[in-house]
Amino acid sequence: TSLYRILCSCSQGGVEYTTKYKKFTISNLAPGSDYTVQVLAADEDLQQWSKPAIIEFTTPLAKPEGLRLLKKDSSKVSITWRPQLFSNEHGKVFYRVTLKLTDVRYQRHRIILTKDIQSNSRTFHFTNLRSNTVYQIEVQVKVEGKKELDSARASITVKTTA
């Protein structure tokens, strides 16, 4: 029976696991954090450990939470979300807000607007919209030049008034 030691560390600390399985999942990782994972294997007698295989990676940022409609009328929609604190250790952080036309009467899922806004923003206002029309709004956290750190998208569907 093989035995493996897994050492997971980041700036907030670390944890050590021992397992007999070749596949192992480390859960509860912090968003936007750098990690180093070392994997060592014990010999058959469990007397010596191998040199570590080392993996380094950064987890994606957390997706915006609390995305909701603030107000709407026939041509405008305002949204808000809970503010997040970001470190700029990986580069310039910003939000990308996307408006998609999802109404079945028109070309579905056509992107109407994509706008990058400052990371300290927590609201956005869309204007010049069609009345009585369904839109999908997405908000995503991004890091300039680091696509692998992009958060998942938060989204809501909104219908403007008649």
Coordinates of N, CA and C in Angstrom, one line a residue:
T1 N 0.8 -1.2 0.0 CA 0.0 0.0 0.0 C 0.9 1.2 0.0
S2 N 0.6 2.2 -0.9 CA 1.4 3.4 -1.0 C 0.8 4.4 0.0
L3 N 1.6 5.3 0.4 CA 1.1 6.4 1.3 C 1.7 7.7 0.7
Y4 N 0.9 8.7 0.7 CA 1.3 10.1 0.2 C 1.1 11.1 1.2
R5 N 2.0 12.1 1.3 CA 1.9 13.2 2.1 C 1.7 14.4 1.2
I6 N 0.6 15.2 1.5 CA 0.3 16.4 0.7 C 0.4 17.6 1.6
L7 N 1.3 18.6 1.2 CA 1.5 19.8 2.0 C 0.9 20.9 1.1
C8 N -0.1 21.7 1.7 CA -0.7 22.8 0.9 C -0.4 24.0 1.7
S9 N 0.2 25.0 1.1 CA 0.5 26.3 1.8 C 0.2 27.5 1.0
C10 N -0.2 28.6 1.7 CA -0.4 29.9 1.1 C 0.0 30.9 2.1
S11 N -0.2 32.2 1.8 CA 0.2 33.3 2.7 C -0.6 33.2 4.0
Q12 N -1.8 32.6 4.0 CA -2.6 32.5 5.3 C -2.2 31.3 6.1
G13 N -1.3 30.5 5.7 CA -0.9 29.3 6.5 C -0.8 28.1 5.6
G14 N -1.0 26.9 6.3 CA -0.9 25.7 5.5 C -1.6 24.5 6.2
V15 N -1.6 23.4 5.5 CA -2.2 22.2 6.1 C -1.5 21.0 5.5
E16 N -1.5 19.9 6.2 CA -0.9 18.7 5.8 C -1.9 17.6 5.8
Y17 N -1.9 16.8 4.7 CA -2.8 15.6 4.6 C -1.9 14.4 4.4
T18 N -2.4 13.2 4.8 CA -1.8 12.0 4.5 C -2.9 11.1 3.9
T19 N -2.6 10.4 2.8 CA -3.6 9.6 2.1 C -3.0 8.4 1.4
K20 N -3.8 7.4 1.2 CA -3.3 6.3 0.4 C -3.8 6.4 -1.0
Y21 N -4.6 7.4 -1.4 CA -5.2 7.5 -2.7 C -4.3 8.4 -3.6
K22 N -4.3 8.0 -4.9 CA -3.5 8.8 -5.9 C -4.2 10.1 -6.3
K23 N -5.5 10.1 -6.1 CA -6.4 11.3 -6.4 C -6.8 11.9 -5.1
F24 N -6.7 13.2 -5.0 CA -7.0 13.9 -3.7 C -7.5 15.3 -4.0
T25 N -8.5 15.7 -3.4 CA -9.1 17.1 -3.6 C -8.8 17.9 -2.4
I26 N -8.3 19.1 -2.6 CA -8.1 20.0 -1.5 C -9.2 21.1 -1.6
S27 N -10.1 21.2 -0.6 CA -11.2 22.1 -0.7 C -11.0 23.3 0.2
N28 N -12.0 24.2 0.1 CA -12.0 25.4 0.9 C -10.8 26.3 0.6
L29 N -10.4 26.4 -0.6 CA -9.3 27.3 -1.0 C -9.8 28.7 -1.1
A30 N -9.0 29.7 -0.7 CA -9.4 31.1 -0.7 C -9.3 31.6 -2.1
P31 N -10.3 32.4 -2.6 CA -10.3 33.0 -3.9 C -9.2 34.0 -4.1
G32 N -8.6 33.9 -5.3 CA -7.5 34.9 -5.6 C -6.2 34.7 -4.8
S33 N -6.0 33.5 -4.3 CA -4.8 33.3 -3.5 C -3.8 32.4 -4.2
D34 N -2.5 32.6 -3.9 CA -1.4 31.8 -4.4 C -1.2 30.6 -3.5
Y35 N -1.1 29.4 -4.1 CA -0.9 28.2 -3.3 C 0.3 27.5 -3.8
T36 N 1.0 26.7 -2.9 CA 2.0 25.8 -3.3 C 1.6 24.5 -2.7
V37 N 1.5 23.4 -3.5 CA 1.2 22.1 -3.1 C 2.4 21.2 -3.3
Q38 N 2.8 20.5 -2.3 CA 3.9 19.5 -2.5 C 3.3 18.1 -2.2
V39 N 3.7 17.2 -3.0 CA 3.2 15.8 -2.9 C 4.5 14.9 -2.7
L40 N 4.5 14.1 -1.7 CA 5.6 13.2 -1.4 C 5.0 11.8 -1.3
A41 N 5.8 10.8 -1.7 CA 5.4 9.4 -1.6 C 6.3 8.7 -0.7
A42 N 5.7 7.8 0.1 CA 6.5 7.0 1.0 C 7.0 5.7 0.3
D43 N 8.2 5.2 0.7 CA 8.6 3.9 0.1 C 7.8 2.8 0.7
E44 N 7.9 1.6 0.2 CA 7.1 0.4 0.5 C 7.1 0.1 2.0
D45 N 8.2 0.4 2.7 CA 8.4 0.1 4.1 C 7.9 1.3 5.0
L46 N 7.5 2.4 4.3 CA 7.1 3.6 5.0 C 8.2 4.2 5.8
Q47 N 9.4 4.0 5.4 CA 10.6 4.5 6.1 C 11.1 5.8 5.6
Q48 N 11.0 6.0 4.3 CA 11.6 7.2 3.6 C 10.5 7.9 2.7
W49 N 10.6 9.2 2.6 CA 9.8 9.9 1.7 C 10.5 10.4 0.5
S50 N 9.8 10.4 -0.7 CA 10.5 10.9 -1.9 C 10.7 12.4 -1.9
K51 N 11.4 12.9 -2.9 CA 11.5 14.4 -3.0 C 10.1 14.8 -3.5
P52 N 9.7 16.0 -3.1 CA 8.4 16.5 -3.4 C 8.2 16.8 -4.9
A53 N 7.0 16.5 -5.4 CA 6.5 17.1 -6.6 C 5.8 18.4 -6.2
I54 N 6.2 19.5 -6.9 CA 5.7 20.8 -6.4 C 4.8 21.4 -7.5
I55 N 3.6 21.8 -7.1 CA 2.6 22.5 -8.0 C 2.3 23.9 -7.4
E56 N 2.4 24.9 -8.2 CA 2.1 26.3 -7.8 C 1.0 26.8 -8.6
F57 N 0.0 27.4 -8.0 CA -1.1 28.0 -8.8 C -1.8 29.1 -8.0
T58 N -2.7 29.8 -8.7 CA -3.5 30.9 -8.1 C -4.9 30.5 -8.3
T59 N -5.8 30.6 -7.3 CA -7.2 30.3 -7.5 C -7.9 31.5 -8.1
P60 N -9.0 31.2 -8.9 CA -9.7 32.4 -9.5 C -10.4 33.2 -8.4
L61 N -10.7 34.5 -8.8 CA -11.3 35.4 -7.8 C -12.7 35.0 -7.6
A62 N -13.3 35.4 -6.5 CA -14.7 35.1 -6.1 C -15.6 35.8 -7.0
K63 N -16.7 35.2 -7.4 CA -17.7 35.9 -8.2 C -18.5 36.9 -7.4
P64 N -18.9 38.0 -8.1 CA -19.7 39.0 -7.4 C -20.9 38.3 -6.7
E65 N -21.2 38.8 -5.5 CA -22.4 38.2 -4.8 C -23.4 39.3 -4.6
G66 N -24.7 38.9 -4.4 CA -25.7 39.8 -4.1 C -26.2 40.7 -5.3
L67 N -25.9 40.2 -6.5 CA -26.3 40.9 -7.7 C -27.9 41.0 -7.7
R68 N -28.4 42.2 -7.8 CA -29.8 42.4 -7.8 C -30.2 43.7 -8.5
L69 N -31.5 43.8 -8.9 CA -32.1 44.9 -9.6 C -32.3 46.0 -8.6
L70 N -31.8 47.2 -8.9 CA -32.1 48.4 -8.0 C -33.4 49.1 -8.5
K71 N -33.5 49.4 -9.8 CA -34.7 49.9 -10.3 C -34.7 49.8 -11.8
K72 N -35.9 49.9 -12.4 CA -36.1 49.8 -13.9 C -37.2 50.6 -14.3
D73 N -37.2 51.0 -15.6 CA -38.4 51.6 -16.2 C -38.3 51.1 -17.7
S74 N -39.0 51.8 -18.6 CA -39.1 51.4 -20.0 C -37.8 51.4 -20.7
S75 N -36.8 52.3 -20.3 CA -35.6 52.4 -21.1 C -34.3 52.3 -20.2
K76 N -34.4 52.2 -18.9 CA -33.3 52.1 -18.0 C -33.4 51.0 -17.0
V77 N -32.2 50.5 -16.6 CA -32.1 49.5 -15.6 C -30.9 49.8 -14.7
S78 N -31.0 49.7 -13.4 CA -29.9 49.9 -12.5 C -29.7 48.7 -11.7
I79 N -28.5 48.2 -11.5 CA -28.2 47.0 -10.7 C -27.2 47.4 -9.6
T80 N -27.1 46.5 -8.6 CA -26.1 46.7 -7.6 C -25.7 45.3 -7.1
W81 N -24.5 45.2 -6.4 CA -24.0 44.0 -5.9 C -23.2 44.4 -4.6
R82 N -22.9 43.3 -3.8 CA -22.1 43.6 -2.6 C -20.7 43.9 -3.0
P83 N -20.1 45.0 -2.3 CA -18.7 45.3 -2.6 C -17.8 44.2 -2.1
Q84 N -16.7 44.1 -2.8 CA -15.6 43.2 -2.4 C -14.3 43.9 -2.2
L85 N -13.5 43.4 -1.3 CA -12.1 43.9 -1.1 C -11.2 43.1 -2.0
F86 N -10.3 43.8 -2.8 CA -9.4 43.1 -3.6 C -8.0 43.6 -3.3
S87 N -7.1 42.7 -3.4 CA -5.7 43.1 -3.4 C -5.2 43.2 -4.8
N88 N -4.3 44.0 -5.1 CA -3.8 44.2 -6.5 C -2.5 43.4 -6.7
E89 N -2.3 42.3 -5.9 CA -1.0 41.6 -6.0 C -0.8 40.9 -7.3
H90 N -1.9 40.6 -8.0 CA -1.8 39.9 -9.3 C -2.0 40.9 -10.5
G91 N -2.3 42.2 -10.2 CA -2.5 43.1 -11.3 C -3.7 43.9 -11.0
K92 N -4.1 44.8 -12.0 CA -5.2 45.6 -11.8 C -6.5 44.8 -11.9
V93 N -7.4 45.0 -10.8 CA -8.6 44.2 -10.7 C -9.7 45.2 -11.1
F94 N -10.7 44.6 -11.9 CA -11.9 45.4 -12.3 C -13.1 44.5 -12.5
Y95 N -14.3 45.2 -12.6 CA -15.5 44.4 -12.9 C -15.7 44.6 -14.4
R96 N -16.3 43.5 -15.0 CA -16.8 43.6 -16.4 C -18.3 43.3 -16.3
V97 N -19.0 44.3 -16.8 CA -20.5 44.3 -16.8 C -20.9 44.0 -18.3
T98 N -21.8 43.0 -18.5 CA -22.2 42.7 -19.8 C -23.7 42.7 -19.9
L99 N -24.3 43.3 -20.9 CA -25.7 43.3 -21.1 C -26.0 42.5 -22.4
K100 N -26.9 41.5 -22.3 CA -27.2 40.6 -23.4 C -28.7 40.7 -23.7
L101 N -29.1 40.8 -24.9 CA -30.4 40.8 -25.3 C -30.9 39.4 -25.4
T102 N -31.9 39.0 -24.6 CA -32.3 37.6 -24.5 C -33.8 37.4 -24.9
D103 N -34.4 38.5 -25.3 CA -35.8 38.5 -25.7 C -36.0 37.6 -26.9
V104 N -37.0 36.7 -26.9 CA -37.2 35.8 -28.0 C -37.6 36.5 -29.3
R105 N -38.1 37.8 -29.2 CA -38.5 38.5 -30.4 C -37.4 39.0 -31.2
Y106 N -36.2 39.0 -30.6 CA -35.0 39.5 -31.2 C -33.9 38.4 -31.2
Q107 N -32.8 38.8 -31.8 CA -31.7 37.8 -31.8 C -31.2 37.5 -30.4
R108 N -31.4 36.2 -30.0 CA -31.2 35.8 -28.6 C -29.7 35.9 -28.2
H109 N -29.4 36.3 -27.0 CA -28.1 36.3 -26.4 C -27.1 37.2 -27.2
R110 N -27.6 38.2 -27.9 CA -26.7 39.1 -28.5 C -26.1 40.1 -27.5
I111 N -24.8 40.3 -27.5 CA -24.2 41.2 -26.5 C -24.5 42.6 -27.0
I112 N -25.1 43.4 -26.1 CA -25.4 44.8 -26.4 C -24.3 45.7 -25.9
L113 N -23.8 45.4 -24.8 CA -22.8 46.3 -24.1 C -21.9 45.4 -23.3
T114 N -20.6 45.7 -23.3 CA -19.6 45.2 -22.4 C -18.8 46.4 -21.9
K115 N -18.8 46.6 -20.6 CA -18.1 47.7 -20.0 C -17.2 47.3 -18.8
D116 N -16.0 47.7 -18.8 CA -15.1 47.5 -17.7 C -15.2 48.7 -16.8
I117 N -15.4 48.4 -15.5 CA -15.5 49.5 -14.5 C -14.6 49.2 -13.3
Q118 N -14.4 50.2 -12.5 CA -13.4 50.1 -11.4 C -13.8 49.1 -10.4
S119 N -12.8 48.6 -9.7 CA -13.1 47.5 -8.7 C -13.8 48.0 -7.4
N120 N -13.9 49.3 -7.2 CA -14.6 49.9 -6.1 C -16.0 50.2 -6.4
S121 N -16.5 49.9 -7.6 CA -17.9 50.1 -8.0 C -18.8 49.1 -7.4
R122 N -20.0 49.5 -7.2 CA -21.0 48.5 -6.7 C -22.4 48.7 -7.3
T123 N -22.4 49.6 -8.3 CA -23.7 49.8 -9.1 C -23.3 50.1 -10.5
F124 N -24.3 49.9 -11.4 CA -24.2 50.2 -12.8 C -25.6 50.5 -13.3
H125 N -25.6 51.5 -14.3 CA -26.9 52.0 -14.9 C -26.8 51.8 -16.4
F126 N -27.8 51.0 -16.9 CA -27.9 50.9 -18.3 C -29.0 51.8 -18.8
T127 N -28.8 52.5 -19.9 CA -29.7 53.4 -20.5 C -30.0 53.1 -22.0
N128 N -31.0 53.8 -22.5 CA -31.3 53.6 -24.0 C -31.7 52.2 -24.3
L129 N -32.4 51.5 -23.4 CA -32.9 50.1 -23.6 C -34.2 50.1 -24.3
R130 N -34.6 49.0 -24.9 CA -35.9 48.9 -25.5 C -36.9 48.6 -24.4
S131 N -38.1 49.1 -24.6 CA -39.2 48.9 -23.6 C -39.7 47.5 -23.8
N132 N -40.2 46.9 -22.6 CA -40.9 45.6 -22.6 C -40.0 44.5 -23.2
T133 N -38.7 44.6 -22.9 CA -37.7 43.7 -23.5 C -36.9 43.0 -22.4
V134 N -36.6 41.7 -22.6 CA -35.8 40.9 -21.7 C -34.3 41.0 -21.9
Y135 N -33.6 41.2 -20.9 CA -32.1 41.3 -20.9 C -31.5 40.4 -19.9
Q136 N -30.3 39.9 -20.2 CA -29.5 39.2 -19.2 C -28.3 40.1 -18.9
I137 N -28.1 40.3 -17.6 CA -27.0 41.1 -17.1 C -26.0 40.3 -16.4
E138 N -24.7 40.4 -16.7 CA -23.7 39.6 -16.1 C -22.6 40.5 -15.5
V139 N -22.1 40.2 -14.3 CA -21.0 40.9 -13.7 C -19.9 39.9 -13.3
Q140 N -18.7 40.2 -13.7 CA -17.6 39.3 -13.5 C -16.4 40.1 -13.0
V141 N -15.6 39.5 -12.1 CA -14.4 40.1 -11.6 C -13.2 39.6 -12.5
K142 N -12.4 40.6 -12.9 CA -11.3 40.2 -13.8 C -10.0 40.9 -13.3
V143 N -8.9 40.3 -13.7 CA -7.6 40.9 -13.5 C -6.9 41.1 -14.8
E144 N -6.5 42.4 -15.0 CA -5.9 42.7 -16.3 C -4.8 41.8 -16.7
G145 N -5.0 41.1 -17.9 CA -3.9 40.3 -18.4 C -3.8 38.9 -17.8
K146 N -4.8 38.5 -16.9 CA -4.7 37.2 -16.2 C -6.1 36.5 -16.3
K147 N -6.4 36.0 -17.5 CA -7.7 35.4 -17.7 C -7.9 34.2 -16.8
E148 N -6.9 33.5 -16.4 CA -7.1 32.4 -15.5 C -7.6 32.7 -14.1
L149 N -7.5 34.0 -13.7 CA -8.0 34.5 -12.4 C -9.5 35.0 -12.5
D150 N -10.1 35.1 -13.7 CA -11.4 35.6 -13.9 C -12.4 34.8 -13.0
S151 N -13.3 35.5 -12.3 CA -14.3 34.9 -11.5 C -15.3 34.3 -12.4
A152 N -16.2 33.5 -11.7 CA -17.4 33.0 -12.4 C -18.3 34.3 -12.6
R153 N -19.3 34.2 -13.5 CA -20.2 35.4 -13.7 C -21.4 35.2 -12.8
A154 N -21.7 36.4 -12.2 CA -23.0 36.5 -11.6 C -24.0 37.1 -12.6
S155 N -25.2 36.6 -12.6 CA -26.1 37.1 -13.7 C -27.6 37.2 -13.1
I156 N -28.3 38.1 -13.7 CA -29.7 38.3 -13.5 C -30.4 38.5 -14.8
T157 N -31.7 38.2 -14.8 CA -32.5 38.5 -16.0 C -33.5 39.6 -15.6
V158 N -33.7 40.6 -16.5 CA -34.5 41.7 -16.2 C -35.4 42.0 -17.4
K159 N -36.6 42.4 -17.2 CA -37.5 42.9 -18.3 C -37.9 44.3 -18.1
T160 N -37.6 45.1 -19.1 CA -37.9 46.6 -18.9 C -39.4 46.7 -19.0
T161 N -40.0 47.8 -18.5 CA -41.4 48.0 -18.4 C -41.9 48.4 -19.8
A162 N -43.2 48.3 -20.0 CA -43.8 48.7 -21.3 C -43.8 50.2 -21.5

